[in-house]
mmCIF file of C-alpha atoms in Angstrom:
data_model
loop_
_atom_site.group_PDB
_atom_site.id
_atom_site.type_symbol
_atom_site.label_atom_id
_atom_site.label_comp_id
_atom_site.label_asym_id
_atom_site.label_seq_id
_atom_site.Cartn_x
_atom_site.Cartn_y
_atom_site.Cartn_z
ATOM 1 C CA MET K 286 0.205 -0.226 -0.191
ATOM 2 C CA ASP K 287 1.426 3.168 -1.060
ATOM 3 C CA PRO K 288 1.768 5.250 2.663
ATOM 4 C CA ARG K 289 0.366 8.600 0.877
ATOM 5 C CA CYS K 290 -3.036 7.449 0.752
ATOM 6 C CA PRO K 291 -4.889 6.922 3.511
ATOM 7 C CA ASP K 292 -6.893 4.079 4.257
ATOM 8 C CA SER K 293 -9.172 3.079 7.551
ATOM 9 C CA THR K 294 -7.877 -0.345 6.922
ATOM 10 C CA ALA K 295 -4.144 0.376 7.372
ATOM 11 C CA GLY K 296 -3.110 -0.658 11.262
ATOM 12 C CA VAL K 297 -4.820 -3.896 11.489
ATOM 13 C CA ARG K 298 -2.210 -6.546 11.281
ATOM 14 C CA PRO K 299 -4.045 -9.364 8.836
ATOM 15 C CA ARG K 300 -4.350 -13.019 10.840
ATOM 16 C CA LEU K 301 -1.630 -14.455 10.105
ATOM 17 C CA VAL K 302 -2.783 -18.559 11.861
ATOM 18 C CA THR K 303 -5.610 -19.519 9.052
ATOM 19 C CA ARG K 304 -7.478 -23.021 8.289
ATOM 20 C CA ALA K 305 -5.706 -23.169 4.664
ATOM 21 C CA LEU K 306 -2.301 -22.844 7.105
ATOM 22 C CA LEU K 307 -3.200 -25.222 9.858
ATOM 23 C CA LEU K 308 -3.945 -27.801 7.188
ATOM 24 C CA ARG K 309 -0.888 -27.245 5.618
ATOM 25 C CA PHE K 310 0.802 -27.712 9.236
ATOM 26 C CA VAL K 311 -0.494 -31.513 8.752
ATOM 27 C CA SER K 312 1.338 -31.890 5.851
ATOM 28 C CA MET K 313 4.736 -29.997 7.219
ATOM 29 C CA VAL K 314 4.656 -32.163 9.444
ATOM 30 C CA GLY K 315 3.550 -35.485 8.133
ATOM 31 C CA ALA K 316 6.698 -34.916 5.441
ATOM 32 C CA SER K 317 9.330 -34.524 7.684
ATOM 33 C CA ALA K 318 8.663 -36.261 10.221
ATOM 34 C CA SER K 319 8.525 -39.308 7.987
ATOM 35 C CA PHE K 320 12.451 -37.965 6.510
ATOM 36 C CA PHE K 321 13.755 -36.961 10.036
ATOM 37 C CA LEU K 322 12.212 -40.678 11.572
ATOM 38 C CA LEU K 323 14.613 -42.323 8.881
ATOM 39 C CA LEU K 324 16.982 -40.481 8.305
ATOM 40 C CA PRO K 325 19.535 -41.707 10.604
ATOM 41 C CA VAL K 326 18.301 -45.744 10.623
ATOM 42 C CA VAL K 327 18.577 -46.934 6.419
ATOM 43 C CA PRO K 328 22.015 -45.775 6.480
ATOM 44 C CA ARG K 329 22.582 -47.864 9.685
ATOM 45 C CA TYR K 330 19.884 -50.456 8.261
ATOM 46 C CA ALA K 331 21.731 -50.196 4.808
ATOM 47 C CA GLU K 332 24.846 -51.389 6.149
ATOM 48 C CA ALA K 333 22.663 -53.824 8.169
ATOM 49 C CA SER K 334 22.166 -55.611 4.900
ATOM 50 C CA GLY K 335 25.426 -56.609 4.148
ATOM 51 C CA GLY K 336 25.754 -53.634 1.408
ATOM 52 C CA GLY K 337 29.560 -53.030 3.546
ATOM 53 C CA SER K 338 30.889 -50.146 4.628
ATOM 54 C CA GLY K 339 30.400 -47.899 1.490
ATOM 55 C CA ALA K 340 26.459 -48.673 2.437
ATOM 56 C CA PRO K 341 25.587 -45.804 4.422
ATOM 57 C CA GLY K 342 27.313 -43.186 2.197
ATOM 58 C CA LEU K 343 25.806 -44.755 -1.303
ATOM 59 C CA ALA K 344 22.519 -44.544 1.195
ATOM 60 C CA THR K 345 22.117 -41.255 2.165
ATOM 61 C CA GLY K 346 23.414 -40.058 -0.956
ATOM 62 C CA THR K 347 21.044 -41.576 -3.468
ATOM 63 C CA LEU K 348 18.563 -39.748 -1.751
ATOM 64 C CA MET K 349 19.987 -36.067 -2.086
ATOM 65 C CA LEU K 350 21.216 -36.415 -5.119
ATOM 66 C CA ALA K 351 17.439 -37.535 -5.572
ATOM 67 C CA THR K 352 15.935 -34.311 -3.606
ATOM 68 C CA VAL K 353 18.753 -32.128 -5.381
ATOM 69 C CA LEU K 354 16.997 -33.600 -8.824
ATOM 70 C CA GLY K 355 13.297 -33.649 -7.655
ATOM 71 C CA GLU K 356 14.116 -29.638 -6.245
ATOM 72 C CA LEU K 357 14.580 -27.993 -9.437
ATOM 73 C CA ALA K 358 12.025 -30.734 -11.459
ATOM 74 C CA THR K 359 9.325 -29.478 -9.182
ATOM 75 C CA PRO K 360 8.259 -25.453 -10.305
ATOM 76 C CA ARG K 361 7.766 -27.216 -14.199
ATOM 77 C CA LEU K 362 5.484 -29.833 -11.966
ATOM 78 C CA VAL K 363 3.166 -27.448 -10.471
ATOM 79 C CA GLY K 364 3.172 -24.654 -13.174
ATOM 80 C CA ARG K 365 1.601 -28.193 -14.667
ATOM 81 C CA PHE K 366 -0.428 -29.817 -12.369
ATOM 82 C CA GLY K 367 -0.978 -27.554 -8.952
ATOM 83 C CA TYR K 368 -0.582 -27.663 -5.651
ATOM 84 C CA ARG K 369 -2.314 -30.513 -4.563
ATOM 85 C CA VAL K 370 -1.467 -32.898 -6.688
ATOM 86 C CA VAL K 371 2.095 -32.357 -7.022
ATOM 87 C CA LEU K 372 2.029 -31.769 -3.007
ATOM 88 C CA GLY K 373 -0.067 -35.209 -2.758
ATOM 89 C CA GLY K 374 2.326 -37.009 -5.184
ATOM 90 C CA GLY K 375 5.405 -35.953 -3.411
ATOM 91 C CA LEU K 376 3.345 -37.262 0.278
ATOM 92 C CA PHE K 377 2.938 -40.511 -1.479
ATOM 93 C CA LEU K 378 6.428 -41.227 -2.757
ATOM 94 C CA LEU K 379 7.846 -40.247 0.436
ATOM 95 C CA GLY K 380 5.943 -42.945 2.406
ATOM 96 C CA ALA K 381 4.658 -45.749 0.160
ATOM 97 C CA PRO K 382 8.274 -46.790 -0.771
ATOM 98 C CA ALA K 383 8.942 -46.893 3.229
ATOM 99 C CA LEU K 384 6.389 -49.280 4.029
ATOM 100 C CA VAL K 385 8.569 -51.713 1.749
ATOM 101 C CA LEU K 386 11.967 -50.691 3.086
ATOM 102 C CA PRO K 387 12.154 -54.089 5.278
ATOM 103 C CA LEU K 388 11.566 -55.680 1.995
ATOM 104 C CA SER K 389 13.740 -54.286 -0.042
ATOM 105 C CA GLY K 390 15.973 -57.903 -0.111
ATOM 106 C CA GLY K 391 19.428 -56.187 -0.760
ATOM 107 C CA MET K 392 20.841 -53.023 -1.623
ATOM 108 C CA ALA K 393 19.400 -52.227 -4.676
ATOM 109 C CA GLY K 394 16.062 -52.311 -2.876
ATOM 110 C CA ILE K 395 17.431 -49.757 -0.763
ATOM 111 C CA VAL K 396 19.155 -47.366 -3.158
ATOM 112 C CA VAL K 397 15.396 -47.854 -5.402
ATOM 113 C CA VAL K 398 13.763 -46.909 -1.808
ATOM 114 C CA CYS K 399 15.962 -43.677 -0.807
ATOM 115 C CA PHE K 400 16.050 -42.736 -4.741
ATOM 116 C CA LEU K 401 12.223 -42.789 -5.058
ATOM 117 C CA ARG K 402 11.807 -41.134 -1.339
ATOM 118 C CA GLY K 403 14.282 -38.254 -2.255
ATOM 119 C CA LEU K 404 12.212 -37.309 -5.200
ATOM 120 C CA GLY K 405 9.224 -37.090 -3.154
ATOM 121 C CA PHE K 406 10.419 -35.553 0.013
ATOM 122 C CA ALA K 407 12.137 -32.819 -2.551
ATOM 123 C CA ALA K 408 8.114 -32.981 -4.252
ATOM 124 C CA ALA K 409 6.839 -31.748 -0.774
ATOM 125 C CA VAL K 410 8.616 -29.088 0.294
ATOM 126 C CA VAL K 411 9.353 -27.310 -3.287
ATOM 127 C CA ALA K 412 5.134 -27.403 -3.690
ATOM 128 C CA GLY K 413 4.721 -26.807 0.093
ATOM 129 C CA GLY K 414 7.052 -24.318 0.070
ATOM 130 C CA ALA K 415 5.285 -22.200 -2.475
ATOM 131 C CA LEU K 416 1.941 -23.251 -1.148
ATOM 132 C CA THR K 417 2.957 -21.758 1.647
ATOM 133 C CA ALA K 418 4.234 -18.752 1.252
ATOM 134 C CA SER K 419 1.108 -18.124 -1.011
ATOM 135 C CA LEU K 420 -1.600 -18.748 2.531
ATOM 136 C CA ILE K 421 0.664 -15.955 4.420
ATOM 137 C CA PRO K 422 -0.112 -12.205 3.797
ATOM 138 C CA ALA K 423 2.673 -10.035 1.905
ATOM 139 C CA ALA K 424 2.617 -7.546 4.897
ATOM 140 C CA ARG K 425 3.501 -10.561 7.551
ATOM 141 C CA ARG K 426 5.351 -12.615 5.693
ATOM 142 C CA GLY K 427 7.897 -12.586 7.424
ATOM 143 C CA GLU K 428 6.565 -14.047 10.558
ATOM 144 C CA GLY K 429 4.560 -16.063 8.599
ATOM 145 C CA LEU K 430 7.717 -17.950 7.483
ATOM 146 C CA ALA K 431 9.350 -17.778 10.741
ATOM 147 C CA LEU K 432 6.280 -19.707 12.327
ATOM 148 C CA VAL K 433 6.617 -22.207 10.019
ATOM 149 C CA GLY K 434 10.311 -22.632 10.218
ATOM 150 C CA VAL K 435 8.930 -23.418 13.988
ATOM 151 C CA VAL K 436 6.913 -26.324 13.158
ATOM 152 C CA SER K 437 8.206 -28.183 10.512
ATOM 153 C CA ALA K 438 12.096 -27.868 12.932
ATOM 154 C CA VAL K 439 10.016 -29.863 15.831
ATOM 155 C CA PRO K 440 10.208 -33.381 13.315
ATOM 156 C CA SER K 441 13.215 -32.659 12.582
ATOM 157 C CA LEU K 442 14.206 -32.196 16.837
ATOM 158 C CA CYS K 443 12.247 -35.237 17.808
ATOM 159 C CA GLY K 444 12.732 -37.153 14.615
ATOM 160 C CA LEU K 445 16.792 -37.675 14.281
ATOM 161 C CA PRO K 446 16.620 -39.471 18.451
ATOM 162 C CA LEU K 447 13.914 -40.710 17.735
ATOM 163 C CA GLY K 448 14.120 -42.532 15.261
ATOM 164 C CA VAL K 449 17.843 -43.969 16.141
ATOM 165 C CA TRP K 450 16.119 -45.388 19.787
ATOM 166 C CA LEU K 451 13.114 -46.497 17.904
ATOM 167 C CA VAL K 452 15.428 -49.617 15.753
ATOM 168 C CA ALA K 453 17.106 -50.086 19.244
ATOM 169 C CA GLN K 454 13.396 -50.968 20.962
ATOM 170 C CA VAL K 455 11.359 -52.711 17.693
ATOM 171 C CA GLY K 456 13.951 -53.413 15.362
ATOM 172 C CA TYR K 457 13.986 -51.536 11.445
ATOM 173 C CA GLY K 458 10.866 -52.939 9.993
ATOM 174 C CA PRO K 459 8.279 -51.319 12.250
ATOM 175 C CA VAL K 460 10.258 -47.667 12.259
ATOM 176 C CA ALA K 461 9.962 -48.116 8.455
ATOM 177 C CA VAL K 462 6.461 -48.372 9.027
ATOM 178 C CA ALA K 463 5.891 -45.866 11.182
ATOM 179 C CA ALA K 464 7.486 -43.375 8.671
ATOM 180 C CA GLY K 465 5.880 -44.505 6.051
ATOM 181 C CA LEU K 466 2.553 -43.999 7.802
ATOM 182 C CA VAL K 467 3.028 -40.882 8.879
ATOM 183 C CA ALA K 468 2.751 -39.245 5.382
ATOM 184 C CA LEU K 469 0.337 -41.264 3.053
ATOM 185 C CA VAL K 470 -1.902 -40.531 6.807
ATOM 186 C CA SER K 471 -1.149 -36.579 6.100
ATOM 187 C CA VAL K 472 -2.643 -36.421 2.650
ATOM 188 C CA ALA K 473 -5.812 -36.246 3.619
ATOM 189 C CA ALA K 474 -4.970 -32.997 4.701
ATOM 190 C CA VAL K 475 -4.104 -31.740 1.184
ATOM 191 C CA PRO K 476 -8.030 -32.018 -0.109
ATOM 192 C CA GLY K 477 -8.570 -29.125 2.191
ATOM 193 C CA LEU K 478 -5.363 -26.920 0.740
ATOM 194 C CA PRO K 479 -6.168 -24.259 -1.889
ATOM 195 C CA ASP K 480 -4.886 -25.388 -5.527
ATOM 196 C CA ARG K 481 -2.085 -22.631 -7.364
ATOM 197 C CA GLU K 482 -4.546 -19.810 -8.878
ATOM 198 C CA VAL K 483 -3.541 -18.033 -11.982
ATOM 199 C CA THR K 484 -1.523 -15.283 -11.809
ATOM 200 C CA ALA K 485 -1.076 -11.677 -13.409
ATOM 201 C CA GLY K 486 2.368 -11.955 -12.979
ATOM 202 C CA PRO K 487 5.112 -13.461 -15.752
ATOM 203 C CA SER K 488 6.751 -17.562 -15.043
ATOM 204 C CA VAL K 489 9.394 -17.486 -13.027
ATOM 205 C CA GLY K 490 11.481 -20.653 -13.939
ATOM 206 C CA VAL K 491 14.180 -21.978 -12.191
ATOM 207 C CA VAL K 492 16.911 -21.670 -15.315
ATOM 208 C CA ALA K 493 15.116 -17.871 -14.970
ATOM 209 C CA GLY K 494 16.190 -17.355 -11.321
ATOM 210 C CA LEU K 495 19.323 -18.982 -12.039
ATOM 211 C CA ARG K 496 20.587 -15.794 -14.317
ATOM 212 C CA ASP K 497 18.303 -13.564 -11.420
ATOM 213 C CA GLY K 498 20.993 -11.955 -9.303
ATOM 214 C CA ALA K 499 17.974 -11.087 -6.972
ATOM 215 C CA LEU K 500 17.055 -14.403 -5.596
ATOM 216 C CA LEU K 501 20.669 -16.277 -6.496
ATOM 217 C CA ARG K 502 22.528 -13.598 -4.541
ATOM 218 C CA PRO K 503 20.602 -14.630 -1.055
ATOM 219 C CA ALA K 504 20.275 -18.238 -1.828
ATOM 220 C CA ALA K 505 24.237 -17.923 -1.941
ATOM 221 C CA VAL K 506 24.581 -16.286 0.753
ATOM 222 C CA PHE K 507 21.847 -18.712 2.911
ATOM 223 C CA GLY K 508 24.183 -21.918 0.381
ATOM 224 C CA THR K 509 26.863 -20.672 2.302
ATOM 225 C CA THR K 510 26.012 -20.896 5.636
ATOM 226 C CA ALA K 511 24.072 -24.053 4.883
ATOM 227 C CA LEU K 512 27.928 -25.136 4.223
ATOM 228 C CA ALA K 513 28.999 -24.640 7.740
ATOM 229 C CA ALA K 514 25.671 -26.680 9.087
ATOM 230 C CA GLY K 515 26.835 -29.516 7.613
ATOM 231 C CA ILE K 516 29.554 -29.409 8.825
ATOM 232 C CA ILE K 517 28.649 -28.864 11.679
ATOM 233 C CA VAL K 518 25.955 -31.860 12.200
ATOM 234 C CA THR K 519 28.598 -34.595 10.239
ATOM 235 C CA PHE K 520 32.068 -33.580 11.966
ATOM 236 C CA LEU K 521 31.809 -31.777 15.405
ATOM 237 C CA PRO K 522 30.529 -35.711 16.978
ATOM 238 C CA LEU K 523 34.549 -36.575 15.763
ATOM 239 C CA ALA K 524 36.150 -32.817 16.090
ATOM 240 C CA VAL K 525 35.424 -33.054 19.694
ATOM 241 C CA ALA K 526 37.502 -34.467 22.086
ATOM 242 C CA SER K 527 37.038 -37.949 23.263
ATOM 243 C CA GLY K 528 34.912 -38.284 26.512
ATOM 244 C CA SER K 529 32.796 -34.949 25.760
ATOM 245 C CA ALA K 530 30.559 -37.064 24.270
ATOM 246 C CA GLY K 531 27.637 -34.591 26.765
ATOM 247 C CA VAL K 532 28.966 -31.470 25.030
ATOM 248 C CA VAL K 533 28.400 -33.269 21.407
ATOM 249 C CA ALA K 534 24.796 -33.868 23.013
ATOM 250 C CA VAL K 535 24.175 -30.643 23.812
ATOM 251 C CA ALA K 536 26.105 -28.611 21.531
ATOM 252 C CA LEU K 537 23.801 -30.654 18.545
ATOM 253 C CA PHE K 538 20.728 -29.084 20.617
ATOM 254 C CA VAL K 539 21.113 -26.024 21.245
ATOM 255 C CA GLN K 540 22.713 -25.096 17.241
ATOM 256 C CA PRO K 541 19.042 -25.490 16.058
ATOM 257 C CA LEU K 542 17.226 -24.788 19.150
ATOM 258 C CA ALA K 543 19.359 -20.969 18.709
ATOM 259 C CA ALA K 544 18.000 -21.166 15.162
ATOM 260 C CA VAL K 545 14.753 -21.337 15.136
ATOM 261 C CA VAL K 546 14.685 -18.414 18.663
ATOM 262 C CA ALA K 547 16.777 -16.420 16.242
ATOM 263 C CA ARG K 548 14.280 -17.256 13.129
ATOM 264 C CA TRP K 549 11.435 -16.276 14.659
ATOM 265 C CA VAL K 550 13.108 -13.094 15.903
ATOM 266 C CA ALA K 551 14.407 -12.584 12.647
ATOM 267 C CA GLY K 552 10.737 -12.615 10.652
ATOM 268 C CA ARG K 553 9.021 -10.300 13.130
ATOM 269 C CA TYR K 554 12.086 -7.918 12.534
ATOM 270 C CA GLY K 555 12.209 -7.847 8.989
ATOM 271 C CA ASP K 556 8.135 -7.120 8.644
ATOM 272 C CA ARG K 557 8.312 -4.058 10.211
ATOM 273 C CA HIS K 558 12.374 -3.147 8.819
ATOM 274 C CA GLY K 559 12.651 -5.351 5.934
ATOM 275 C CA PRO K 560 14.827 -8.664 4.984
ATOM 276 C CA SER K 561 17.944 -6.913 3.565
ATOM 277 C CA ARG K 562 19.247 -5.688 6.922
ATOM 278 C CA LEU K 563 19.186 -9.117 7.831
ATOM 279 C CA VAL K 564 21.070 -10.971 5.167
ATOM 280 C CA LEU K 565 24.474 -9.393 5.962
ATOM 281 C CA PRO K 566 24.287 -10.088 10.144
ATOM 282 C CA GLY K 567 23.591 -13.679 9.156
ATOM 283 C CA LEU K 568 26.182 -14.833 7.296
ATOM 284 C CA LEU K 569 28.793 -12.982 10.066
ATOM 285 C CA LEU K 570 27.347 -14.775 12.597
ATOM 286 C CA SER K 571 27.542 -17.902 11.254
ATOM 287 C CA ALA K 572 31.501 -17.484 10.407
ATOM 288 C CA ALA K 573 31.906 -16.125 13.662
ATOM 289 C CA GLY K 574 30.453 -19.523 15.448
ATOM 290 C CA THR K 575 32.107 -21.480 12.908
ATOM 291 C CA LEU K 576 35.324 -20.070 14.043
ATOM 292 C CA GLY K 577 34.521 -20.568 17.692
ATOM 293 C CA LEU K 578 34.366 -24.279 16.653
ATOM 294 C CA ALA K 579 37.981 -24.250 16.392
ATOM 295 C CA LEU K 580 38.828 -24.880 20.172
ATOM 296 C CA THR K 581 37.546 -27.646 20.202
ATOM 297 C CA ASP K 582 39.235 -28.348 23.084
ATOM 298 C CA SER K 583 36.702 -26.081 25.409
ATOM 299 C CA PRO K 584 33.367 -26.943 26.050
ATOM 300 C CA VAL K 585 32.254 -23.851 26.378
ATOM 301 C CA ALA K 586 34.190 -22.700 23.474
ATOM 302 C CA VAL K 587 31.802 -25.173 21.398
ATOM 303 C CA LEU K 588 28.667 -24.723 23.135
ATOM 304 C CA ALA K 589 29.237 -20.751 22.460
ATOM 305 C CA GLY K 590 29.812 -21.523 18.859
ATOM 306 C CA VAL K 591 27.310 -23.888 18.265
ATOM 307 C CA ALA K 592 25.043 -20.974 20.263
ATOM 308 C CA VAL K 593 26.359 -17.784 18.091
ATOM 309 C CA PHE K 594 26.278 -19.879 14.139
ATOM 310 C CA GLY K 595 22.839 -21.293 15.555
ATOM 311 C CA THR K 596 21.619 -17.328 15.875
ATOM 312 C CA GLY K 597 23.234 -16.711 12.259
ATOM 313 C CA PHE K 598 22.226 -19.678 10.480
ATOM 314 C CA GLY K 599 18.450 -19.248 12.256
ATOM 315 C CA ILE K 600 19.167 -15.245 10.753
ATOM 316 C CA ALA K 601 20.468 -15.872 7.570
ATOM 317 C CA GLN K 602 16.871 -18.297 6.845
ATOM 318 C CA ASN K 603 14.265 -16.437 7.415
ATOM 319 C CA ALA K 604 16.176 -13.413 5.757
ATOM 320 C CA THR K 605 17.358 -15.151 2.433
ATOM 321 C CA LEU K 606 14.486 -16.772 2.042
ATOM 322 C CA THR K 607 11.404 -13.731 2.730
ATOM 323 C CA LEU K 608 13.644 -11.484 0.656
ATOM 324 C CA MET K 609 13.354 -14.234 -2.564
ATOM 325 C CA PHE K 610 9.806 -14.487 -1.739
ATOM 326 C CA ALA K 611 9.322 -10.361 -2.004
ATOM 327 C CA HIS K 612 11.113 -10.138 -5.454
ATOM 328 C CA VAL K 613 9.003 -12.889 -7.293
ATOM 329 C CA PRO K 614 5.336 -12.220 -8.039
ATOM 330 C CA ALA K 615 3.548 -15.578 -7.096
ATOM 331 C CA SER K 616 3.562 -17.445 -9.786
ATOM 332 C CA GLY K 617 7.146 -17.450 -8.722
ATOM 333 C CA TYR K 618 6.916 -18.815 -5.187
ATOM 334 C CA GLY K 619 7.922 -22.579 -6.867
ATOM 335 C CA THR K 620 11.204 -21.886 -7.890
ATOM 336 C CA VAL K 621 11.857 -19.220 -4.883
ATOM 337 C CA SER K 622 10.823 -22.681 -2.981
ATOM 338 C CA ALA K 623 13.451 -24.625 -5.186
ATOM 339 C CA LEU K 624 16.213 -22.915 -5.443
ATOM 340 C CA TRP K 625 16.284 -21.849 -1.390
ATOM 341 C CA ASN K 626 16.190 -25.796 -1.039
ATOM 342 C CA VAL K 627 18.439 -26.287 -3.042
ATOM 343 C CA ALA K 628 21.110 -24.271 -1.810
ATOM 344 C CA TYR K 629 20.147 -25.824 1.529
ATOM 345 C CA ASP K 630 20.892 -29.354 0.463
ATOM 346 C CA ALA K 631 23.431 -28.445 -2.050
ATOM 347 C CA GLY K 632 25.308 -26.315 0.998
ATOM 348 C CA MET K 633 24.885 -29.220 4.205
ATOM 349 C CA GLY K 634 26.351 -31.717 0.964
ATOM 350 C CA VAL K 635 29.283 -30.222 -0.401
ATOM 351 C CA GLY K 636 30.033 -28.351 2.963
ATOM 352 C CA ALA K 637 30.504 -32.208 4.953
ATOM 353 C CA ALA K 638 32.708 -33.259 1.138
ATOM 354 C CA GLY K 639 34.905 -30.772 1.644
ATOM 355 C CA PHE K 640 35.488 -31.167 5.105
ATOM 356 C CA GLY K 641 36.604 -34.062 5.503
ATOM 357 C CA VAL K 642 38.628 -33.495 2.692
ATOM 358 C CA LEU K 643 39.974 -30.153 3.924
ATOM 359 C CA ALA K 644 40.257 -31.675 7.907
ATOM 360 C CA GLY K 645 42.794 -34.594 6.393
ATOM 361 C CA TRP K 646 45.191 -32.316 5.876
ATOM 362 C CA THR K 647 44.584 -30.314 8.470
ATOM 363 C CA GLY K 648 43.021 -31.359 11.561
ATOM 364 C CA TYR K 649 39.751 -30.784 12.429
ATOM 365 C CA PRO K 650 40.599 -27.384 14.222
ATOM 366 C CA ALA K 651 42.362 -25.233 11.111
ATOM 367 C CA ALA K 652 39.304 -26.557 9.104
ATOM 368 C CA PHE K 653 36.894 -24.619 11.144
ATOM 369 C CA ALA K 654 38.904 -21.912 10.970
ATOM 370 C CA VAL K 655 39.682 -22.242 7.524
ATOM 371 C CA THR K 656 36.083 -22.969 6.519
ATOM 372 C CA ALA K 657 34.751 -19.525 8.330
ATOM 373 C CA VAL K 658 37.472 -16.839 6.487
ATOM 374 C CA LEU K 659 36.098 -19.086 3.662
ATOM 375 C CA MET K 660 32.458 -17.960 4.312
ATOM 376 C CA LEU K 661 32.602 -14.653 4.090
ATOM 377 C CA ALA K 662 33.455 -14.489 0.374
ATOM 378 C CA ALA K 663 29.757 -14.504 0.551
ATOM 379 C CA LEU K 664 30.461 -10.919 1.839
ATOM 380 C CA VAL K 665 29.965 -9.918 -1.896
ATOM 381 C CA PRO K 666 25.959 -10.951 -2.413
ATOM 382 C CA ALA K 667 25.297 -10.547 1.259
ATOM 383 C CA ARG K 668 26.689 -6.052 1.249
ATOM 384 C CA ARG K 669 24.801 -5.888 -2.402
ATOM 385 C CA ASP K 670 21.604 -7.542 -0.723
ATOM 386 C CA ARG K 671 22.020 -5.096 2.267
ATOM 387 C CA THR K 672 20.298 -2.436 -0.096
ATOM 388 C CA ALA K 673 18.498 -4.260 -1.766
ATOM 389 C CA GLY K 674 14.623 -3.577 -2.308
ATOM 390 C CA PRO K 675 11.651 -5.942 -3.523
ATOM 391 C CA ARG K 676 10.231 -5.669 -7.291
ATOM 392 C CA HIS K 677 6.961 -7.452 -6.166
ATOM 393 C CA GLY K 678 4.966 -6.938 -2.509
ATOM 394 C CA GLY K 679 3.675 -10.530 -2.535
#
């Protein structure tokens, strides 16, 4: 709204939580719970099924490769079939293969299951992310996306340890069936969601999005912070001194908790002052937290480092996604969701793979310090977006 034009509704905040958004939360929780419940379980199952020492990496690698490929393809599918069909299909592909995982009969079957589930998760998060953006009022987009972040974080926080614990209690089969059913049951919420509407804005494809600096810059900054997130999850248990398992457990809880709180605060701030102001602080805090982890022998430094990193990561999550949505019309929401999720998944994967090689040369403390310095390369796009303004109000 033009501030020069008075309106009787000025100052009235639009409603954020609606019936449609609550139904979207059901499908969101179903997808996340199914994905994260099996994420630490399938690699162990692959190894236990006779796949050998390389089986865990092959299973997870297949899952993430399919996820990235699916994320790139989903915007076109949404444009053709709409939100509901793609979201429902994604939940089905995420759930149904999990039901047959105990019957997979060897490594080849496990790889097929992982590939199908990766495609399903990609369709669910990209189509669901675009749909979620359309359900949130533009004036409260930052706060709305922060609320979405809180809801989506709960299944990951609970699912990762719960999957491992349940396997020890009841075995792989019941856990796989539970993960499949939670995704399939959530399909029931999809028909109650609105479908894609024909919009006046131009179509924004993934290729066009990759050429658009206004989308590519925030995605690059977020991918840089995600790079460190992948490193922390994968290597912190190995880098911290032996005998400090309790410190690692606390650290891996503090980091996502700090990210959730920071994402919420950033969303409320961004709605009032603009998300572009937060991209640079999010990057700097992420790099500072990563640098602090170089002191791997100090429990205080490790906990402080993950808290600072989590804060920066949460700020970057909210600010970059909000900024990207603000730069496109509603017809481009699918592309934004795809690019942001690709930056997330690819950043975590590249970070974990590259850090392993680097740490082999330098040791863990120096590798954390080098990573923090390398993250500062994203200062260029971050500074550019600090002064950028949205082209679309959403």
